[in-house]
Amino acid sequence: MKPAPFAYAAPRSLDEALALLAEHGDEAQIIAGGQSLVPMLALRMATPGILVDINRIAGLPGLLEDDAALTVGPCVRHAELLRHAGRHRHWSLIAAAVREVAHPGIRNRGTLCGSIALADPAAEAPAYALALDAEIVLSSLSGERRVPARKFFRGVYETARAPDEMITAVTFPRPAPGWRFGFQEIARRHGDYAIAGLCAGLRLEAGRITEVELVYFGIADRPMRAPQAERSLLGEPNADAVKEAAAAAGAELEVEGTGESSAALKRQLMRVLTERVLTKLIVGAPGQ
Amino acid sequence: MTAIANDEPGLEIETVVNGAPVRARVAVRQSLVDWLRDDLGLTGSHVGCEHGVCGACTVVVDGVCVRGCLMLAVQADGASIETIEGASASGRLAALQEAFYTRAALQCGFCTPGMLLTAAELLAGDDKPDRETIREALSGNYCRCTGYQAIIDAVEAASTSEKR
C-alpha cells in the first residue's frame, strides 16, 4: 500500500503551477487536500508522473463572500466552508451537505475545489454546486474561463477541465429571496459515499412555489436534475404534488446501479428522499 | 522555474514535532505517518488501512486532526505536528484518558490514539456534545474491539469531568 514513485513540485505562484500543467499535461496531477487522491495513489489506481502541490501558491483566493456571491478558492477546506456556511441561512444547503462529507479529519484537509475536480458521481459537492448554479473558474496559461456547473460534469470522474487547467475558484451566486433548501442522503454508514442523495430547493413567492431545483446524486454518472418532477411541484405547496414529484423523479431519469445497490433500489430511495425532503420543506409554507 | 523533486534524494523539510524543531530529508512519496513512525520513532500513531478509512493514523497538523496516511511528509514542511506522544505528555488528554480507562473504552488499543485526538478536537469546540454528535465526530475512526458504546460513554463522561 505505498504509492508508485512520482515527481513532486510545490510551485510558489499560480503561473509556475500552470506552466507545470502545460508542460506535463496528462502526467501531472494537482494535489491540494489529497483526501481522494492519496488513497488512489496508495492503491496504485492513480500513477501520475508528477504531483503539483498547490498549497504553497501565494495569493490564491480563499473564502470570500459579498452580496452577490460566495467565492471558494482552491485550498479552502471543507471544514472552513462548513463553518462559514453554518453561519449564514442562505447557505443552509451547503452546510447540510458538507456535514455529510466523510469525517472531521477528512474535512479538515479535503477541499471543495478538489471534490469538484474529481467529480465523483456519489459525492455531495458536485450535487450542491449544480443545485446552487455554481460556476467553476478554470485557469490556464492562455487565460481564464468560467463554466457553469450544469456544463462542467460530464460523467464518472469526467469534467470540462482540460489537463492544462486548474480550478482557481468555485463561485456560488447568493440565492434570491424566497428560496429554501433541503438535503438528505442515504449511506450505509455516516460519512460513506451516498447510495442516493438529494439536494432540493424551492422558491416561494406569495404562497406559491415559483421555482424548483431537484438534484439527485449517486444515481447516475453525474448529479442529475429531474425537470418533470420539478415542474409537478410548481404552484400551491401540497402533499399530492410531493407524491407526484417523488414518483416522477425515479421514472424520468436513467438510473444506474452501483456495487450492491441496484437501479431499482436507487429509484426507491429517490422516492423516499423526495417525499422526506420536500414534505419537510413545504411544512410551514403558506397554504399548508 | 519550479524545482522538481523525486524520492532520491528527496526534499529537505523543516517542521516542529511535539514542540521540538525537526529538520529532515524525506522521499517525496513517504506519508507523514510513515515518516513519524519509521524515521522519528513516534510509533504511537498507528498505520491501519493506509488509505484514509480507519483513522488510526490521526495526527494534529497546525492545530487540526488529519489522517497521517493521507498527507505526504513533504507537505508538512513548515508545519507544526503533534502526535499522541506530545498530546499525552502535555496533559491535555488526561480527562479523556481517565474516562477511557475507567469505562474500558479500549481493548487492543490500536484505535485509541486516533480516538483520543479526534475526541479532544470535538470537545475543544463543543462543551457538551450529545451522543449522536459524539458518534458523528468519531465516525471516521474504526474500532474492532469495543463495539463503540464504551467509547461514546467515555467521551460523554470526559465532557462533564472536572478535570477538563
Coordinates of C-alpha atoms in Angstrom, one line a residue:
Chain A
M1 CA 0.0 0.0 0.0
K2 CA 2.7 2.5 -1.0
P3 CA 2.3 4.8 -3.9
A4 CA 4.3 4.2 -7.1
P5 CA 7.1 6.7 -7.5
F6 CA 6.2 10.2 -8.7
A7 CA 8.0 13.5 -9.0
Y8 CA 6.8 16.4 -6.8
A9 CA 6.7 20.1 -7.3
A10 CA 5.4 22.8 -4.9
P11 CA 5.2 26.0 -7.0
R12 CA 5.0 29.3 -5.2
S13 CA 3.0 31.1 -7.9
L14 CA -0.1 30.3 -10.0
D15 CA 1.9 30.9 -13.2
E16 CA 4.5 28.4 -12.2
A17 CA 1.8 25.8 -11.4
L18 CA 0.0 26.5 -14.7
A19 CA 3.4 26.1 -16.5
L20 CA 3.9 22.7 -14.9
L21 CA 0.4 21.6 -16.0
A22 CA 1.0 22.9 -19.5
E23 CA 4.4 21.1 -19.7
H24 CA 3.3 17.7 -18.2
G25 CA -0.3 17.5 -19.4
D26 CA -2.0 14.2 -18.5
E27 CA 1.1 13.1 -16.5
A28 CA 0.5 16.0 -14.0
Q29 CA -1.9 15.7 -11.1
I30 CA -2.8 18.6 -8.9
I31 CA -2.8 17.9 -5.1
A32 CA -4.5 20.2 -2.6
G33 CA -6.1 18.3 0.2
G34 CA -5.3 14.9 -1.3
Q35 CA -8.1 13.1 0.5
S36 CA -9.3 11.3 -2.6
L37 CA -6.0 11.4 -4.5
V38 CA -3.7 9.9 -1.9
P39 CA -5.9 6.8 -1.4
M40 CA -5.9 6.3 -5.1
L41 CA -2.1 6.7 -5.1
A42 CA -1.8 4.2 -2.2
L43 CA -3.9 1.7 -4.1
R44 CA -2.0 2.5 -7.3
M45 CA -5.2 3.2 -9.1
A46 CA -3.6 6.6 -9.9
T47 CA 0.1 6.7 -11.1
P48 CA 0.7 10.3 -12.1
G49 CA 4.2 11.2 -13.3
I50 CA 4.3 14.4 -11.2
L51 CA 2.3 15.9 -8.4
V52 CA 1.8 19.6 -8.5
D53 CA 1.2 20.7 -4.9
I54 CA -0.8 23.9 -4.9
N55 CA -0.8 24.5 -1.2
R56 CA 2.3 26.8 -1.4
I57 CA 1.0 29.2 -4.0
A58 CA 0.8 32.7 -2.7
G59 CA -2.2 34.9 -3.5
L60 CA -4.8 32.2 -4.3
P61 CA -8.4 33.3 -3.4
G62 CA -9.6 32.0 0.0
L63 CA -13.2 32.2 1.1
L64 CA -14.9 35.4 0.2
E65 CA -18.5 36.4 0.5
D66 CA -20.1 39.6 -0.8
D67 CA -23.8 40.5 -1.5
A68 CA -23.7 38.8 -4.9
A69 CA -21.8 35.6 -4.4
L70 CA -19.6 33.3 -2.3
T71 CA -16.2 32.5 -3.8
V72 CA -14.4 29.4 -2.7
G73 CA -10.7 29.2 -3.5
P74 CA -8.7 26.1 -4.4
C75 CA -7.3 25.4 -1.0
V76 CA -10.4 26.1 1.1
R77 CA -11.0 23.0 3.2
H78 CA -14.5 21.5 3.6
A79 CA -14.2 22.3 7.4
E80 CA -13.7 26.0 6.7
L81 CA -16.6 26.1 4.2
L82 CA -18.8 24.3 6.7
R83 CA -18.0 26.9 9.5
H84 CA -18.8 29.7 7.1
A85 CA -22.0 28.2 5.6
G86 CA -23.2 27.3 9.1
R87 CA -23.3 31.0 10.0
H88 CA -25.5 32.0 7.0
R89 CA -29.1 31.0 6.4
H90 CA -28.8 31.4 2.7
W91 CA -26.1 28.7 2.6
S92 CA -28.1 26.1 4.5
L93 CA -27.8 23.7 1.6
I94 CA -24.0 23.9 1.7
A95 CA -24.0 23.5 5.4
A96 CA -26.3 20.4 5.4
A97 CA -24.3 18.8 2.5
V98 CA -20.8 19.4 3.8
R99 CA -21.8 17.9 7.2
E100 CA -22.2 14.6 5.3
V101 CA -18.8 14.8 3.6
A102 CA -16.7 12.0 5.1
H103 CA -15.4 12.6 8.6
P104 CA -14.0 15.6 10.6
G105 CA -10.3 14.6 9.9
I106 CA -11.0 14.4 6.2
R107 CA -13.0 17.6 6.1
N108 CA -10.1 19.4 7.9
R109 CA -7.9 18.7 4.8
G110 CA -10.1 17.9 1.8
T111 CA -11.2 20.8 -0.4
L112 CA -14.3 21.8 -2.3
C113 CA -12.5 22.6 -5.5
G114 CA -10.8 19.1 -5.3
S115 CA -14.1 17.4 -4.9
I116 CA -15.5 19.4 -7.9
A117 CA -12.4 18.5 -10.0
L118 CA -12.7 14.8 -9.1
A119 CA -16.4 14.7 -10.0
D120 CA -17.3 11.5 -8.1
P121 CA -21.0 10.9 -9.0
A122 CA -21.8 10.0 -5.4
A123 CA -20.1 13.0 -3.8
E124 CA -22.0 15.9 -2.3
A125 CA -20.0 18.8 -3.8
P126 CA -20.9 18.4 -7.5
A127 CA -24.6 18.0 -6.5
Y128 CA -24.9 21.1 -4.4
A129 CA -22.8 23.0 -6.9
L130 CA -25.3 22.1 -9.6
A131 CA -28.3 22.8 -7.4
L132 CA -26.9 26.3 -6.5
D133 CA -26.0 27.1 -10.1
A134 CA -22.3 27.5 -9.2
E135 CA -19.7 28.5 -11.7
I136 CA -16.3 26.8 -11.9
V137 CA -13.4 29.1 -12.7
L138 CA -10.7 27.4 -14.8
S139 CA -7.3 29.0 -15.3
S140 CA -4.5 28.1 -17.7
L141 CA -1.6 29.9 -19.3
S142 CA -3.9 31.0 -22.1
G143 CA -6.3 32.7 -19.6
E144 CA -9.4 32.1 -17.6
R145 CA -12.8 30.7 -18.4
R146 CA -15.9 30.2 -16.3
V147 CA -18.0 27.0 -16.8
P148 CA -21.5 26.7 -15.2
A149 CA -21.8 23.5 -13.1
R150 CA -24.5 22.2 -15.4
K151 CA -21.9 22.0 -18.2
F152 CA -18.9 21.0 -16.1
F153 CA -19.8 17.5 -15.0
R154 CA -19.7 15.1 -17.9
G155 CA -19.5 11.6 -16.4
V156 CA -17.8 9.4 -13.8
Y157 CA -14.6 11.4 -13.0
E158 CA -15.1 13.3 -16.3
T159 CA -15.3 17.1 -16.4
A160 CA -14.9 20.0 -18.7
R161 CA -11.5 20.8 -17.2
A162 CA -8.6 20.4 -19.7
P163 CA -5.3 18.8 -18.4
D164 CA -3.6 22.2 -18.5
E165 CA -6.3 23.9 -16.5
M166 CA -6.6 24.4 -12.7
I167 CA -9.8 25.2 -10.8
T168 CA -8.9 28.5 -9.2
A169 CA -12.3 29.1 -7.6
V170 CA -15.9 27.9 -7.4
T171 CA -18.5 30.7 -7.1
F172 CA -22.0 30.4 -5.8
P173 CA -24.5 33.2 -6.6
R174 CA -26.4 34.1 -3.5
P175 CA -29.9 32.6 -3.7
A176 CA -32.7 35.2 -4.3
P177 CA -35.2 35.9 -1.5
G178 CA -37.8 33.2 -1.1
W179 CA -35.6 30.2 -1.7
R180 CA -35.4 27.4 0.9
F181 CA -33.4 24.3 0.7
G182 CA -33.3 20.7 1.9
F183 CA -30.8 18.0 1.8
Q184 CA -30.6 14.3 2.6
E185 CA -28.6 11.3 1.6
I186 CA -28.7 7.6 2.4
A187 CA -25.4 5.8 3.0
R188 CA -24.5 2.6 4.7
R189 CA -22.6 4.4 7.4
H190 CA -22.2 8.1 8.3
G191 CA -19.6 9.6 6.1
D192 CA -19.6 6.9 3.4
Y193 CA -20.4 7.9 -0.2
A194 CA -24.2 8.1 -0.7
I195 CA -26.2 5.3 -2.3
A196 CA -28.5 8.1 -3.2
G197 CA -28.9 11.7 -2.2
L198 CA -31.0 14.8 -2.9
C199 CA -30.3 18.5 -2.9
A200 CA -33.7 20.2 -3.1
G201 CA -34.5 23.9 -3.4
L202 CA -37.8 25.7 -3.9
R203 CA -38.7 29.3 -4.2
L204 CA -41.8 30.6 -2.5
E205 CA -43.4 33.8 -3.7
A206 CA -46.7 35.0 -2.3
G207 CA -47.5 31.5 -1.1
R208 CA -46.8 29.8 -4.4
I209 CA -43.8 27.7 -5.5
T210 CA -42.4 29.5 -8.5
E211 CA -39.1 27.7 -9.0
V212 CA -37.8 24.3 -8.1
E213 CA -34.4 22.6 -8.2
L214 CA -34.2 18.8 -7.5
V215 CA -30.7 17.4 -7.9
Y216 CA -30.2 13.7 -7.3
F217 CA -26.7 12.2 -6.8
G218 CA -25.2 8.7 -6.5
I219 CA -27.8 7.5 -9.0
A220 CA -26.1 8.1 -12.4
D221 CA -22.7 9.0 -13.8
R222 CA -23.1 12.6 -12.6
P223 CA -25.6 14.6 -10.5
M224 CA -28.9 15.0 -12.3
R225 CA -31.8 17.4 -12.2
A226 CA -35.3 16.0 -12.6
P227 CA -37.2 18.6 -14.6
Q228 CA -40.5 16.8 -14.8
A229 CA -40.6 16.2 -11.0
E230 CA -39.6 19.9 -10.6
R231 CA -42.5 21.1 -12.7
S232 CA -45.0 19.0 -10.9
L233 CA -44.3 20.9 -7.7
L234 CA -45.0 24.4 -9.1
G235 CA -48.0 26.3 -7.7
E236 CA -49.7 25.8 -4.3
P237 CA -47.5 23.7 -2.0
N238 CA -49.3 20.5 -1.3
A239 CA -48.8 16.9 -0.3
D240 CA -50.2 15.4 -3.5
A241 CA -47.7 17.3 -5.7
V242 CA -44.9 15.9 -3.5
K243 CA -46.1 12.4 -4.1
E244 CA -46.3 13.1 -7.8
A245 CA -42.7 14.5 -7.8
A246 CA -41.5 11.5 -5.9
A247 CA -42.9 9.2 -8.4
A248 CA -41.7 11.3 -11.4
A249 CA -38.1 11.6 -10.4
G250 CA -37.3 7.9 -10.4
A251 CA -39.2 7.4 -13.7
E252 CA -37.7 10.2 -15.7
L253 CA -34.0 9.7 -15.0
E254 CA -31.7 7.0 -16.3
V255 CA -30.7 5.4 -13.0
E256 CA -27.6 3.2 -12.8
G257 CA -27.0 0.6 -10.1
T258 CA -23.6 0.6 -8.4
G259 CA -22.0 -2.3 -6.4
E260 CA -24.5 -3.9 -4.1
S261 CA -27.2 -1.2 -4.9
S262 CA -29.4 -2.0 -7.9
A263 CA -31.1 0.6 -10.0
A264 CA -34.4 -0.4 -8.6
L265 CA -33.2 0.2 -5.0
K266 CA -31.9 3.6 -6.0
R267 CA -35.2 4.5 -7.6
Q268 CA -37.0 3.5 -4.4
L269 CA -34.5 5.6 -2.4
M270 CA -35.1 8.6 -4.7
R271 CA -38.8 8.3 -4.0
V272 CA -38.2 8.2 -0.2
L273 CA -35.7 11.1 -0.3
T274 CA -38.1 13.2 -2.4
E275 CA -41.0 12.7 0.0
R276 CA -38.9 13.2 3.1
V277 CA -37.1 16.3 2.0
L278 CA -40.0 18.1 0.2
T279 CA -42.5 17.3 2.9
K280 CA -40.2 19.0 5.4
L281 CA -39.6 21.9 3.0
I282 CA -43.3 22.7 2.4
V283 CA -44.3 22.3 6.1
G284 CA -44.9 25.8 7.3
A285 CA -45.1 27.2 3.8
P286 CA -48.2 29.4 3.2
G287 CA -51.2 27.4 2.1
Q288 CA -50.3 24.5 4.3
Chain B
M1 CA 11.3 27.7 -12.6
T2 CA 9.8 25.4 -10.0
A3 CA 12.2 22.8 -8.6
I4 CA 11.0 19.2 -9.3
A5 CA 11.9 16.6 -6.6
N6 CA 12.0 12.8 -6.6
D7 CA 12.3 10.1 -3.9
E8 CA 16.1 10.3 -4.4
P9 CA 17.5 12.5 -3.0
G10 CA 14.1 13.7 -1.7
L11 CA 13.3 17.0 -0.2
E12 CA 14.5 18.8 2.9
I13 CA 11.7 19.7 5.3
E14 CA 11.6 21.8 8.5
T15 CA 8.9 21.0 10.9
V16 CA 8.1 21.3 14.6
V17 CA 7.2 17.9 16.1
N18 CA 5.7 17.8 19.6
G19 CA 7.3 21.2 20.2
A20 CA 10.8 20.4 19.0
P21 CA 12.2 21.6 15.7
V22 CA 13.0 18.8 13.3
R23 CA 14.9 19.1 10.1
A24 CA 14.9 16.1 7.8
R25 CA 15.2 14.8 4.2
V26 CA 12.3 12.8 3.1
A27 CA 11.3 10.8 0.0
V28 CA 8.5 12.7 -1.8
R29 CA 6.1 9.7 -1.7
Q30 CA 6.6 9.0 2.0
S31 CA 3.4 9.5 4.0
L32 CA 3.6 11.8 7.1
V33 CA 2.7 8.9 9.4
D34 CA 5.4 6.6 8.0
W35 CA 7.9 9.4 8.5
L36 CA 6.8 10.0 12.1
R37 CA 7.0 6.3 12.9
D38 CA 9.9 5.0 10.8
D39 CA 12.2 7.9 10.9
L40 CA 11.4 9.7 14.2
G41 CA 10.4 6.5 16.1
L42 CA 7.0 8.0 17.1
T43 CA 5.1 4.8 16.9
G44 CA 2.0 5.9 18.9
S45 CA 0.3 6.9 15.6
H46 CA -0.8 3.6 14.1
V47 CA -1.0 2.6 10.5
G48 CA -4.1 0.6 9.8
C49 CA -5.7 0.8 6.4
E50 CA -3.2 3.2 4.7
H51 CA -6.0 4.8 2.6
G52 CA -7.8 7.1 4.9
V53 CA -10.6 4.9 6.1
C54 CA -9.7 3.8 9.7
G55 CA -8.4 6.9 11.4
A56 CA -5.7 5.1 13.4
C57 CA -3.0 7.3 12.0
T58 CA -4.7 10.6 13.1
V59 CA -2.2 13.3 14.0
V60 CA -2.6 17.0 14.6
V61 CA -1.2 19.3 12.0
D62 CA -1.3 23.1 12.6
G63 CA -4.0 22.6 15.2
V64 CA -6.3 20.3 13.4
C65 CA -6.7 16.5 13.2
V66 CA -5.7 14.9 9.9
R67 CA -5.1 11.5 8.5
G68 CA -1.3 10.9 8.7
C69 CA -1.6 8.4 5.9
L70 CA -3.3 10.9 3.5
M71 CA -0.7 13.6 3.9
L72 CA 2.8 13.4 2.4
A73 CA 5.7 14.2 4.7
V74 CA 6.9 16.8 2.2
Q75 CA 3.6 18.6 2.6
A76 CA 4.4 19.1 6.3
D77 CA 7.3 21.4 5.5
G78 CA 6.8 24.4 7.8
A79 CA 4.0 22.8 9.8
S80 CA 3.7 22.1 13.5
I81 CA 2.8 18.5 14.2
E82 CA 1.5 17.0 17.4
T83 CA 1.3 13.2 17.8
I84 CA -0.3 11.2 20.5
E85 CA 3.0 11.2 22.4
G86 CA 3.1 15.0 22.5
A87 CA -0.6 15.4 23.3
S88 CA -0.5 12.8 26.0
A89 CA 2.6 14.4 27.6
S90 CA 1.0 17.8 27.6
G91 CA -1.8 16.6 29.8
R92 CA -4.5 17.9 27.5
L93 CA -5.9 14.4 27.1
A94 CA -5.9 13.5 30.8
A95 CA -9.7 13.6 31.3
L96 CA -10.3 11.6 28.2
Q97 CA -7.6 9.1 29.0
E98 CA -9.0 8.5 32.5
A99 CA -12.5 8.1 31.2
F100 CA -11.3 5.6 28.5
Y101 CA -9.6 3.7 31.3
T102 CA -12.5 3.8 33.7
R103 CA -15.0 2.7 31.1
A104 CA -12.9 0.1 29.4
A105 CA -13.2 2.1 26.2
L106 CA -10.2 0.2 24.7
Q107 CA -9.1 -3.4 24.4
C108 CA -6.2 -3.8 22.0
G109 CA -5.5 -0.1 21.9
F110 CA -4.8 0.2 18.2
C111 CA -7.5 2.8 17.5
T112 CA -7.1 4.6 20.8
P113 CA -4.6 7.4 19.8
G114 CA -6.8 8.4 16.9
M115 CA -9.9 8.2 19.1
L116 CA -8.4 10.4 21.8
L117 CA -7.1 13.1 19.4
T118 CA -10.4 13.2 17.5
A119 CA -12.5 13.3 20.7
A120 CA -10.3 16.0 22.1
E121 CA -10.9 18.1 18.9
L122 CA -14.6 17.6 19.3
L123 CA -14.6 18.6 23.0
A124 CA -12.5 21.7 22.2
G125 CA -15.3 23.0 20.0
D126 CA -18.3 21.6 21.8
D127 CA -18.6 21.6 25.6
K128 CA -21.5 19.2 26.0
P129 CA -21.9 17.1 22.8
D130 CA -24.8 14.7 22.8
R131 CA -24.3 11.1 22.0
E132 CA -25.3 11.5 18.4
T133 CA -22.8 14.3 17.9
I134 CA -20.0 12.2 19.5
R135 CA -20.9 9.3 17.2
E136 CA -20.7 11.5 14.2
A137 CA -17.4 13.0 15.2
L138 CA -15.9 9.6 15.7
S139 CA -17.5 8.0 12.6
G140 CA -14.2 8.1 10.8
N141 CA -12.3 6.2 13.5
Y142 CA -12.8 2.5 13.4
C143 CA -12.6 0.2 16.5
R144 CA -12.7 -3.5 16.1
C145 CA -12.8 -4.4 19.8
T146 CA -15.2 -2.4 21.8
G147 CA -18.4 -2.1 19.8
Y148 CA -18.1 1.7 20.3
Q149 CA -20.6 2.0 23.2
A150 CA -17.9 2.3 25.8
I151 CA -16.0 4.8 23.7
I152 CA -19.1 7.0 23.4
D153 CA -19.7 6.6 27.2
A154 CA -16.1 7.7 27.9
V155 CA -16.2 10.8 25.7
E156 CA -19.5 11.8 27.2
A157 CA -18.1 11.3 30.7
A158 CA -15.0 13.2 29.9
S159 CA -17.0 16.1 28.6
T160 CA -18.5 16.6 32.1
S161 CA -15.4 15.7 34.0
E162 CA -14.0 18.3 36.4
K163 CA -10.5 17.6 35.1
R164 CA -11.2 19.3 31.8

